[in-house]
PDB file of C-alpha atoms in Angstrom:
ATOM      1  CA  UNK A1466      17.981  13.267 -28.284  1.00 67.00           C
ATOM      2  CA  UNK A1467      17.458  15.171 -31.678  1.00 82.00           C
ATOM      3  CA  UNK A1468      19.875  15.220 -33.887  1.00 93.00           C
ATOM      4  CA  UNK A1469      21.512  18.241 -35.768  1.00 96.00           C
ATOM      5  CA  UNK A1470      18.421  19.525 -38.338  1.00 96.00           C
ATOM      6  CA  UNK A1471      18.809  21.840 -41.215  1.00 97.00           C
ATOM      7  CA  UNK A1472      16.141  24.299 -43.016  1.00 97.00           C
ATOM      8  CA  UNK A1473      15.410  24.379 -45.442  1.00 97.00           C
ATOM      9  CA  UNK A1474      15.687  20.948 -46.992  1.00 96.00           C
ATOM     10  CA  UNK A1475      16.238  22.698 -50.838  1.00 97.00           C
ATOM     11  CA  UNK A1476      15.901  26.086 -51.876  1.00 97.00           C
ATOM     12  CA  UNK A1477      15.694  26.745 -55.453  1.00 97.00           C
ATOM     13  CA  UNK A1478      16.338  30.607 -56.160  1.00 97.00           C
ATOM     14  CA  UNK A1479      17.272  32.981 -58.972  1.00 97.00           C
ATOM     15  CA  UNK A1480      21.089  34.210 -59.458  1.00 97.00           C
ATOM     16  CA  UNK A1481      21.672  37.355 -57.389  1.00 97.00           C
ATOM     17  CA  UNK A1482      18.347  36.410 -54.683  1.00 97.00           C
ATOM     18  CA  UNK A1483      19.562  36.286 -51.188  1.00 97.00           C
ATOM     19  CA  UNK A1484      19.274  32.934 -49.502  1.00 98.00           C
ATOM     20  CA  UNK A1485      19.536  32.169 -45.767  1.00 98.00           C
ATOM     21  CA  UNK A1486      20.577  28.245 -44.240  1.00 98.00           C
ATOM     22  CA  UNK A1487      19.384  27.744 -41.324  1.00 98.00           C
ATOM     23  CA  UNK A1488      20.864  25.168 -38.665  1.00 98.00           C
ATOM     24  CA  UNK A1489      20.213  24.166 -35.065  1.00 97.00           C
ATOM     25  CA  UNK A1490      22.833  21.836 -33.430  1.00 96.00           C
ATOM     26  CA  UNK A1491      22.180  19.032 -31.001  1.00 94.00           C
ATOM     27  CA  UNK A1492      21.342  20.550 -27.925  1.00 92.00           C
ATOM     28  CA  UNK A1493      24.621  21.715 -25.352  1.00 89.00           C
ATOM     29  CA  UNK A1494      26.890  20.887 -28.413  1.00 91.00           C
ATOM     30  CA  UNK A1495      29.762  24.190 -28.732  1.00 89.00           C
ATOM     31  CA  UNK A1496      30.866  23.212 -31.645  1.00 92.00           C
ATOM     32  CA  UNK A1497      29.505  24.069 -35.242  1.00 95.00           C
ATOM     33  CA  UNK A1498      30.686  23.948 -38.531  1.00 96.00           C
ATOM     34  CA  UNK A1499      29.121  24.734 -42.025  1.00 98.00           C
ATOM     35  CA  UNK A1500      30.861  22.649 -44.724  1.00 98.00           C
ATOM     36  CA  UNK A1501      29.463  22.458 -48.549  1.00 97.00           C
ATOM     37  CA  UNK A1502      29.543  20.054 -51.261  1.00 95.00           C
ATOM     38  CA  UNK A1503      29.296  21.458 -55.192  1.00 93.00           C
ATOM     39  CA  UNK A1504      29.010  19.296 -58.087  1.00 83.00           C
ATOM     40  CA  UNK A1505      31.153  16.742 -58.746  1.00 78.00           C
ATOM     41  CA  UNK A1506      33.665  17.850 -55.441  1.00 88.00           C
ATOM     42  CA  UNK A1507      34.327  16.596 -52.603  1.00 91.00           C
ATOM     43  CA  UNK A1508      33.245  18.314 -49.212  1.00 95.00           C
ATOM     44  CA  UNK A1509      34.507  21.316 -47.883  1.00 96.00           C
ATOM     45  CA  UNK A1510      34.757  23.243 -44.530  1.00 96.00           C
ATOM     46  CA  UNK A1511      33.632  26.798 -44.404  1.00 97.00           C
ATOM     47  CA  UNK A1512      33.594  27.977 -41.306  1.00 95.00           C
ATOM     48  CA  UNK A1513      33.404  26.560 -37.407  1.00 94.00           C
ATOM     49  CA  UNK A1514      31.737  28.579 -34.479  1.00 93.00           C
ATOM     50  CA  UNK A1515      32.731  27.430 -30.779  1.00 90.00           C
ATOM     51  CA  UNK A1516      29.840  29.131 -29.068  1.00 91.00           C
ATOM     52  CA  UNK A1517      28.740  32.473 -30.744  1.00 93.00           C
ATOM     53  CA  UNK A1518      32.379  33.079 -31.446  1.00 92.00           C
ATOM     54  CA  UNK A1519      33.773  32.636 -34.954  1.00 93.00           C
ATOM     55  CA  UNK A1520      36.892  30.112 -34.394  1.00 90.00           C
ATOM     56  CA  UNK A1521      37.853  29.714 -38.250  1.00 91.00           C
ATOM     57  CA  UNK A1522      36.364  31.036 -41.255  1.00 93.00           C
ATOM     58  CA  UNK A1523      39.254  29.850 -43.787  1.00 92.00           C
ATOM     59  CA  UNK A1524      36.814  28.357 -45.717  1.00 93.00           C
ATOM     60  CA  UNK A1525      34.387  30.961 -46.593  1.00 95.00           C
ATOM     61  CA  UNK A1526      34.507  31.297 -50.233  1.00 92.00           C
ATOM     62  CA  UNK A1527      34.079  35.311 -50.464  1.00 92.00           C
ATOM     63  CA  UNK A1528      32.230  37.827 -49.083  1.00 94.00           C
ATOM     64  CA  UNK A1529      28.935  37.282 -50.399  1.00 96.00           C
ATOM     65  CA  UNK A1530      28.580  34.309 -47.254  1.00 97.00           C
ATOM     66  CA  UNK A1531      27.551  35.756 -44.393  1.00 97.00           C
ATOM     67  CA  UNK A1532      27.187  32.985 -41.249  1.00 97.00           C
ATOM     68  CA  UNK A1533      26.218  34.094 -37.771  1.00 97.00           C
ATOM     69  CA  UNK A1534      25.398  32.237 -34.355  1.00 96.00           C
ATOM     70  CA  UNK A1535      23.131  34.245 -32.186  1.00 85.00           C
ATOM     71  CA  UNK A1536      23.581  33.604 -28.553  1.00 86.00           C
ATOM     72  CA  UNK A1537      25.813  30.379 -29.185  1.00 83.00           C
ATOM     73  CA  UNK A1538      22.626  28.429 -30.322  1.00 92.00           C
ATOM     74  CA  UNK A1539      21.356  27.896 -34.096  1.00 96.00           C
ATOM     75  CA  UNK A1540      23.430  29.889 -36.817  1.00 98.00           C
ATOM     76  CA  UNK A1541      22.286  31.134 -39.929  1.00 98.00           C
ATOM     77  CA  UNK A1542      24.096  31.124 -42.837  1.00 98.00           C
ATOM     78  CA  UNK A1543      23.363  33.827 -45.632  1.00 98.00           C
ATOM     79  CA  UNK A1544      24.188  34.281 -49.381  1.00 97.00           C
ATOM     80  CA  UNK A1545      23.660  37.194 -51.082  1.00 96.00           C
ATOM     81  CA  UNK A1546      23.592  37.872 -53.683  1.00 96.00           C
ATOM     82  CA  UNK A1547      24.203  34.295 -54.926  1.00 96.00           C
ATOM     83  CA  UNK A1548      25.392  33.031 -57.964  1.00 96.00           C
ATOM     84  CA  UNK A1549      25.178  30.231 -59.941  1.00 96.00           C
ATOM     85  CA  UNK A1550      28.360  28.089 -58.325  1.00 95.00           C
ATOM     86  CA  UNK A1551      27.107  28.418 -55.247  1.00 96.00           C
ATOM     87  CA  UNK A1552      24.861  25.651 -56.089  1.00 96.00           C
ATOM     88  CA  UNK A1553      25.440  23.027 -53.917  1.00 96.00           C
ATOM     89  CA  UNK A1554      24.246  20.822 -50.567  1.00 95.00           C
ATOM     90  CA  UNK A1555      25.247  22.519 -47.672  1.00 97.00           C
ATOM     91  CA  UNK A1556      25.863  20.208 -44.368  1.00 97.00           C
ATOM     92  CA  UNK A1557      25.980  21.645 -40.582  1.00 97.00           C
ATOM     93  CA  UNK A1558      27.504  19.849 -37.878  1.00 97.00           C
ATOM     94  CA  UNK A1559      27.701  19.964 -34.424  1.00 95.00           C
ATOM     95  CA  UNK A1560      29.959  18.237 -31.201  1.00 92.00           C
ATOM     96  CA  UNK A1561      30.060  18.914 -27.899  1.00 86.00           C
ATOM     97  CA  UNK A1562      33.318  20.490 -26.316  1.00 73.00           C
ATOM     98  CA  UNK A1563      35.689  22.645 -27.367  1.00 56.00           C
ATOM     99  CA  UNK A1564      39.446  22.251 -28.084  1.00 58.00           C
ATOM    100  CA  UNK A1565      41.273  18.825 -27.696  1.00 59.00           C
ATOM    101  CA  UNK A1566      39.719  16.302 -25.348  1.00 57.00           C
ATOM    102  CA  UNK A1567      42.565  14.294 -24.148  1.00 57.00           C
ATOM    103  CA  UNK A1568      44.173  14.735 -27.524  1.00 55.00           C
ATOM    104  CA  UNK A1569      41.334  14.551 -29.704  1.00 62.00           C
ATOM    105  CA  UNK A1570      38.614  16.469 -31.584  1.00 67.00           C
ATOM    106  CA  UNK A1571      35.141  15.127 -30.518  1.00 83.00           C
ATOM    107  CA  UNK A1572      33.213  13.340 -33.161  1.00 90.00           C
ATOM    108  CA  UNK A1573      30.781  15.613 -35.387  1.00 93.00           C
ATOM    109  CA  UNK A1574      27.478  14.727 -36.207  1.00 94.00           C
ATOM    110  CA  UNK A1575      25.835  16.582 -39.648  1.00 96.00           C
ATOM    111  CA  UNK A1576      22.687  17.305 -40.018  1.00 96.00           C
ATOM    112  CA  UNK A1577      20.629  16.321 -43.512  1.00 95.00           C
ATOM    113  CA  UNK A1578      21.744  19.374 -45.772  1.00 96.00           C
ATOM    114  CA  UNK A1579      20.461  22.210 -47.408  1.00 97.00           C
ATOM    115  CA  UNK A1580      20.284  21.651 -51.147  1.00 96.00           C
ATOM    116  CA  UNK A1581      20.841  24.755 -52.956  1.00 97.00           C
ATOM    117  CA  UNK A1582      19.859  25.217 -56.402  1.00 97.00           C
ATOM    118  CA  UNK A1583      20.881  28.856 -58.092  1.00 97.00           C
ATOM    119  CA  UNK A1584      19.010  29.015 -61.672  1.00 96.00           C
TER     120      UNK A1584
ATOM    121  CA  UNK B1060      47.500  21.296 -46.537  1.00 88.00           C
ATOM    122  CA  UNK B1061      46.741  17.930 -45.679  1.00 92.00           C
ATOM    123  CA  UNK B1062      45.720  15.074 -48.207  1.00 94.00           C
ATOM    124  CA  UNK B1063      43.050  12.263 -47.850  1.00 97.00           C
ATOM    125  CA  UNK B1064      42.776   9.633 -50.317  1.00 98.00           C
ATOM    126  CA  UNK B1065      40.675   6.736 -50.351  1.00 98.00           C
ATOM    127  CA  UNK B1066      40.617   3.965 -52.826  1.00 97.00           C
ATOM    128  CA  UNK B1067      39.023   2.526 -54.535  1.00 97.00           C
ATOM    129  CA  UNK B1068      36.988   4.913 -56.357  1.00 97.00           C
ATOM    130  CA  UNK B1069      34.279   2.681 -57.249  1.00 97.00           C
ATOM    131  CA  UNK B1070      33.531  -0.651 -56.208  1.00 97.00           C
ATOM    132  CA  UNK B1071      30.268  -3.167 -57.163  1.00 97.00           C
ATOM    133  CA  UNK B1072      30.151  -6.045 -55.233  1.00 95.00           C
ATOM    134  CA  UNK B1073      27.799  -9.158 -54.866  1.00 97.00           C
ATOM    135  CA  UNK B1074      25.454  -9.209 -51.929  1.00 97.00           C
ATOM    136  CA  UNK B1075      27.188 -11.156 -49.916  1.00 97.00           C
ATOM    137  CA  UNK B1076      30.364 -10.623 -50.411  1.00 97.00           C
ATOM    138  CA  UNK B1077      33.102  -9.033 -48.299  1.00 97.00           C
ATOM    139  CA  UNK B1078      34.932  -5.631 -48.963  1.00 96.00           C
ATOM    140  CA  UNK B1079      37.733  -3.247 -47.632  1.00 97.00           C
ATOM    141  CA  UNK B1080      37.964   0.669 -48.187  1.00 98.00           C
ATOM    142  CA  UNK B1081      41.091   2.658 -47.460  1.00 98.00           C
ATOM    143  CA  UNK B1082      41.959   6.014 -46.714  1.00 98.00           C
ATOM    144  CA  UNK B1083      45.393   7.651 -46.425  1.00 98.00           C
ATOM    145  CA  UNK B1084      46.241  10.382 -45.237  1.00 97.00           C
ATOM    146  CA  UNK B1085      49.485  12.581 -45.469  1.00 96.00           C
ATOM    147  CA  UNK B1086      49.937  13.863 -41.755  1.00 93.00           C
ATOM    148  CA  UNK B1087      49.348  13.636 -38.357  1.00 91.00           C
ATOM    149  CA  UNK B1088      45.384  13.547 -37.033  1.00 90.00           C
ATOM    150  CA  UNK B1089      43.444  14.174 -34.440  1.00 87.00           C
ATOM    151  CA  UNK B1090      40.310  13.147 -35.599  1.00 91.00           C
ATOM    152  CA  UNK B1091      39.481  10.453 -38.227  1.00 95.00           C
ATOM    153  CA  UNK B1092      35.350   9.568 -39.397  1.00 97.00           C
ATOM    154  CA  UNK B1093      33.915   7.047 -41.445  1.00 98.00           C
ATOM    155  CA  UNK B1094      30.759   8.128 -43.194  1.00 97.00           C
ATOM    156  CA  UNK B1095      27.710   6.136 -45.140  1.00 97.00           C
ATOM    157  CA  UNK B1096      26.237   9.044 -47.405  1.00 94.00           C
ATOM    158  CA  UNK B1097      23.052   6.933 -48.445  1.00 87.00           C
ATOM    159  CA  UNK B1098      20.518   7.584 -51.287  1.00 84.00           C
ATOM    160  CA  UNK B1099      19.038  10.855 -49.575  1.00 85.00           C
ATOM    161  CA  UNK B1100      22.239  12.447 -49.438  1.00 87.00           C
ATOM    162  CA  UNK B1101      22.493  12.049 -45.801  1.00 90.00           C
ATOM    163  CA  UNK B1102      25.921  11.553 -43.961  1.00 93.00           C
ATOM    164  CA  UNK B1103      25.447   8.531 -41.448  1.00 94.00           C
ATOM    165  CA  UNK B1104      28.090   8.515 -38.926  1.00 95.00           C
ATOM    166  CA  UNK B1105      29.711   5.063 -38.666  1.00 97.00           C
ATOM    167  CA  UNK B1106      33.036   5.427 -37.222  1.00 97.00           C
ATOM    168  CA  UNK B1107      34.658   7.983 -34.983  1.00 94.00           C
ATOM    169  CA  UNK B1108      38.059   6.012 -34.631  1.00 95.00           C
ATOM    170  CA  UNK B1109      41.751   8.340 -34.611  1.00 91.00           C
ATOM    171  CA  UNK B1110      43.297   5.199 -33.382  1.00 92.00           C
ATOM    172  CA  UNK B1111      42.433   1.579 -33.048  1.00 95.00           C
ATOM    173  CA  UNK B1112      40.063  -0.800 -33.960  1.00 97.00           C
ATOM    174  CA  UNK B1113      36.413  -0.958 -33.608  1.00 97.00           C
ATOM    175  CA  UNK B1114      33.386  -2.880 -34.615  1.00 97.00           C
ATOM    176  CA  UNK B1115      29.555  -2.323 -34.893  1.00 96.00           C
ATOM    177  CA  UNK B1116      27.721  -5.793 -36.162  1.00 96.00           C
ATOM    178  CA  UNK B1117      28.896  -6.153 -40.117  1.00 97.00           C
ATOM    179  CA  UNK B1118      31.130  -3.110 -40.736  1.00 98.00           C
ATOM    180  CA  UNK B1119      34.513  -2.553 -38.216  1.00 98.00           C
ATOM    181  CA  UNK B1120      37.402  -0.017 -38.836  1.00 98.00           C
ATOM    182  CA  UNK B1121      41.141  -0.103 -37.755  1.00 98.00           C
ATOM    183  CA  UNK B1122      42.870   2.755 -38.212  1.00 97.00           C
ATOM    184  CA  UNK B1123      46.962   2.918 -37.679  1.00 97.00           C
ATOM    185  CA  UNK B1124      48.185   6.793 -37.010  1.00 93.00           C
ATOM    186  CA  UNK B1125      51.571   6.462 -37.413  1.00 94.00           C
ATOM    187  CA  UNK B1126      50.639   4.734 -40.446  1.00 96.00           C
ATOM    188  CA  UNK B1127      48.797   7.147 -41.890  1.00 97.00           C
ATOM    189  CA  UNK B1128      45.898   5.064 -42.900  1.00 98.00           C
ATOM    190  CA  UNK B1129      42.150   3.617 -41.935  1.00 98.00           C
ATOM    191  CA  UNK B1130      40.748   0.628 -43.080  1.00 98.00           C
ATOM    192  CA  UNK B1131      37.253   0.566 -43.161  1.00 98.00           C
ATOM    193  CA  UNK B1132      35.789  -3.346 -43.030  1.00 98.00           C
ATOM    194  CA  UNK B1133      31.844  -4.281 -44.828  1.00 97.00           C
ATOM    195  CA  UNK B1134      31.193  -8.385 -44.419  1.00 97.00           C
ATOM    196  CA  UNK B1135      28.194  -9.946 -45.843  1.00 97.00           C
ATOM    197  CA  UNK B1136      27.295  -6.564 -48.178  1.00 97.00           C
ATOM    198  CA  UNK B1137      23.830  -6.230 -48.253  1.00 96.00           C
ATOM    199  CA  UNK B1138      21.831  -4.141 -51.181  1.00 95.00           C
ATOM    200  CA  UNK B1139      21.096  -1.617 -48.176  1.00 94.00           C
ATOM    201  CA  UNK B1140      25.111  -0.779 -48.321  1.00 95.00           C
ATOM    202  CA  UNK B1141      25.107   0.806 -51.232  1.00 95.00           C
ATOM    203  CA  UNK B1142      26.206   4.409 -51.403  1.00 94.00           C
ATOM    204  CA  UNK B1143      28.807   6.572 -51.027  1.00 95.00           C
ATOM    205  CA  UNK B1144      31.455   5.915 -48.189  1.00 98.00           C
ATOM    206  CA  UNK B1145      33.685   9.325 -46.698  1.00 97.00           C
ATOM    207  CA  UNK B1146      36.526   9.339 -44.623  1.00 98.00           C
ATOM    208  CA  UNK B1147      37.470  12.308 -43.026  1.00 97.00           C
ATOM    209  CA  UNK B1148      40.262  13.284 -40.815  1.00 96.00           C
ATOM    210  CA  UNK B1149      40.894  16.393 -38.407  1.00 92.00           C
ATOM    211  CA  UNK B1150      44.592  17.796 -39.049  1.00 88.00           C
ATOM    212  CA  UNK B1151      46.614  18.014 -35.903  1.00 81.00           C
ATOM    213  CA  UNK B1152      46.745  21.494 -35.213  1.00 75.00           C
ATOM    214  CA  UNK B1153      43.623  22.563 -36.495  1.00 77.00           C
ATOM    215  CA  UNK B1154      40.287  23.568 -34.846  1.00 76.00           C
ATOM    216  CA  UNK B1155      38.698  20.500 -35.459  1.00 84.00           C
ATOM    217  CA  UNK B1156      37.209  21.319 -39.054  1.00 91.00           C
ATOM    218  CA  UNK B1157      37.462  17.985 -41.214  1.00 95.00           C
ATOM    219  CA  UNK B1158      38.775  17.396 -44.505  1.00 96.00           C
ATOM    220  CA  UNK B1159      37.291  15.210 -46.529  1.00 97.00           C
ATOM    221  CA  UNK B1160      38.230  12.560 -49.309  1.00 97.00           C
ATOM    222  CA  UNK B1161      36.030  12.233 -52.473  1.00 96.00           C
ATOM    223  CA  UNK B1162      34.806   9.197 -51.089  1.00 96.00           C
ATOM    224  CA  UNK B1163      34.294   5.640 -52.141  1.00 97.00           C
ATOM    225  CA  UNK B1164      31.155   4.639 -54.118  1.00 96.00           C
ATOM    226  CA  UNK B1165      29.414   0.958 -53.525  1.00 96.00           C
ATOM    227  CA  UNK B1166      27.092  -0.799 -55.320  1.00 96.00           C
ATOM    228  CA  UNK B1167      25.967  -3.575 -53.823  1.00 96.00           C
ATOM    229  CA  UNK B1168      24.154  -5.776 -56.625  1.00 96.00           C
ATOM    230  CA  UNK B1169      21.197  -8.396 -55.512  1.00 94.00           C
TER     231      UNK B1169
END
């Protein structure tokens, strides 16, 4: 079975370009979530899909991140225009069912990360 | 919001030797990982464990809810350890998203 993959791998682009993430979960998973990691923090949750339905977005820095899931499949997330602390690795997850399963949140498997670089 | 803390910091140890990593956590959980970031930046799943104990070959984890804490175990450390260890933990009545600590980082010397 694959595992969660992310594209691209780095992306090195200019402040106030327009990047877009790209992540495909493991096959028949509901669950997604986009989390990020900047310099020298720890990681944090942006947003979680269940489906093609945004469940949370708390996360989402601003406006300037755009993240959609077309047809509850791979999700894209965008940044435009970005700036220069949006640099960062970005990490997708995936798990398979939604809600609490007898009490507990299913285990979440990341993919490898997108490492942004904005110059 | 909740807190995760996991201590200690940093840690070198001898190949060879035994370790233990701890997280706490200020409230309730519904979900609580153990991650291996290794040299590639890479988050390795190791333990999905909100309760109990488990084991897989070197490394094992208990983790004590009502406690409020997870232990993670690494016997006979290896130079392939090395890294940076996460613990993350699902609040209870969120959706699921986890919340990080700022990790643990090993060094595992030959």
């Amino acid at each position: 079975e694959a595992g969660v993959t992310q594209f691209p791998s780095h992306s090195v682009i200019e402040k106030g370009q327009t990047v877009t993430l790209r992540c495909d979960p493991i096959s028949g998973h509901d669950n997604l979530y986009w989390y990020r990691r900047v310099m020298g923090k720890e990681i944090k949750f942006l947003l979680h899909f269940v489906k093609e339905s945004k469940q949370d977005e708390s996360g989402m820095p601003n406006n300037r991140f755009l993240a959609e899931r077309t047809g509850g499949t791979y999700s894209t997330l965008k940044v435009q225009p970005a700036e220069l602390e949006d640099s960062g690795v970005y990490f997708c997850a995936s798990s398979p069912i939604s809600g609490l399963a007898g009490g507990r949140y299913n285990e979440q498997f990341f993919g490898p990360g997108t490492r942004l670089t904005v110059l | 919001g909740i807190q995760v803390e996991q201590s200690p910091p940093d840690l070198i140890l001898q190949e060879g030797a035994n370790s233990t990593l701890r997280c706490n956590f200020s409230d309730s959980v519904n979900n609580l990982q153990w991650f291996h970031q290794n040299p590639w930046g890479q988050l390795i799943n190791l333990f999905y464990i909100p309760s109990g104990t488990k084991q897989n070959g070197r490394l094992s984890a208990t983790t004590v809810a009502t406690e409020r804490y997870s232990l993670l175990y690494i016997s006979s450390s290896q130079t392939t350890d090395s890294g940076v260890y996460f613990c993350a933990v699902s609040p209870g009545g969120s959706q699921g998203n986890l919340i990080f600590g700022k990790g643990t980082k090993l060094s595992v010397k030959p």
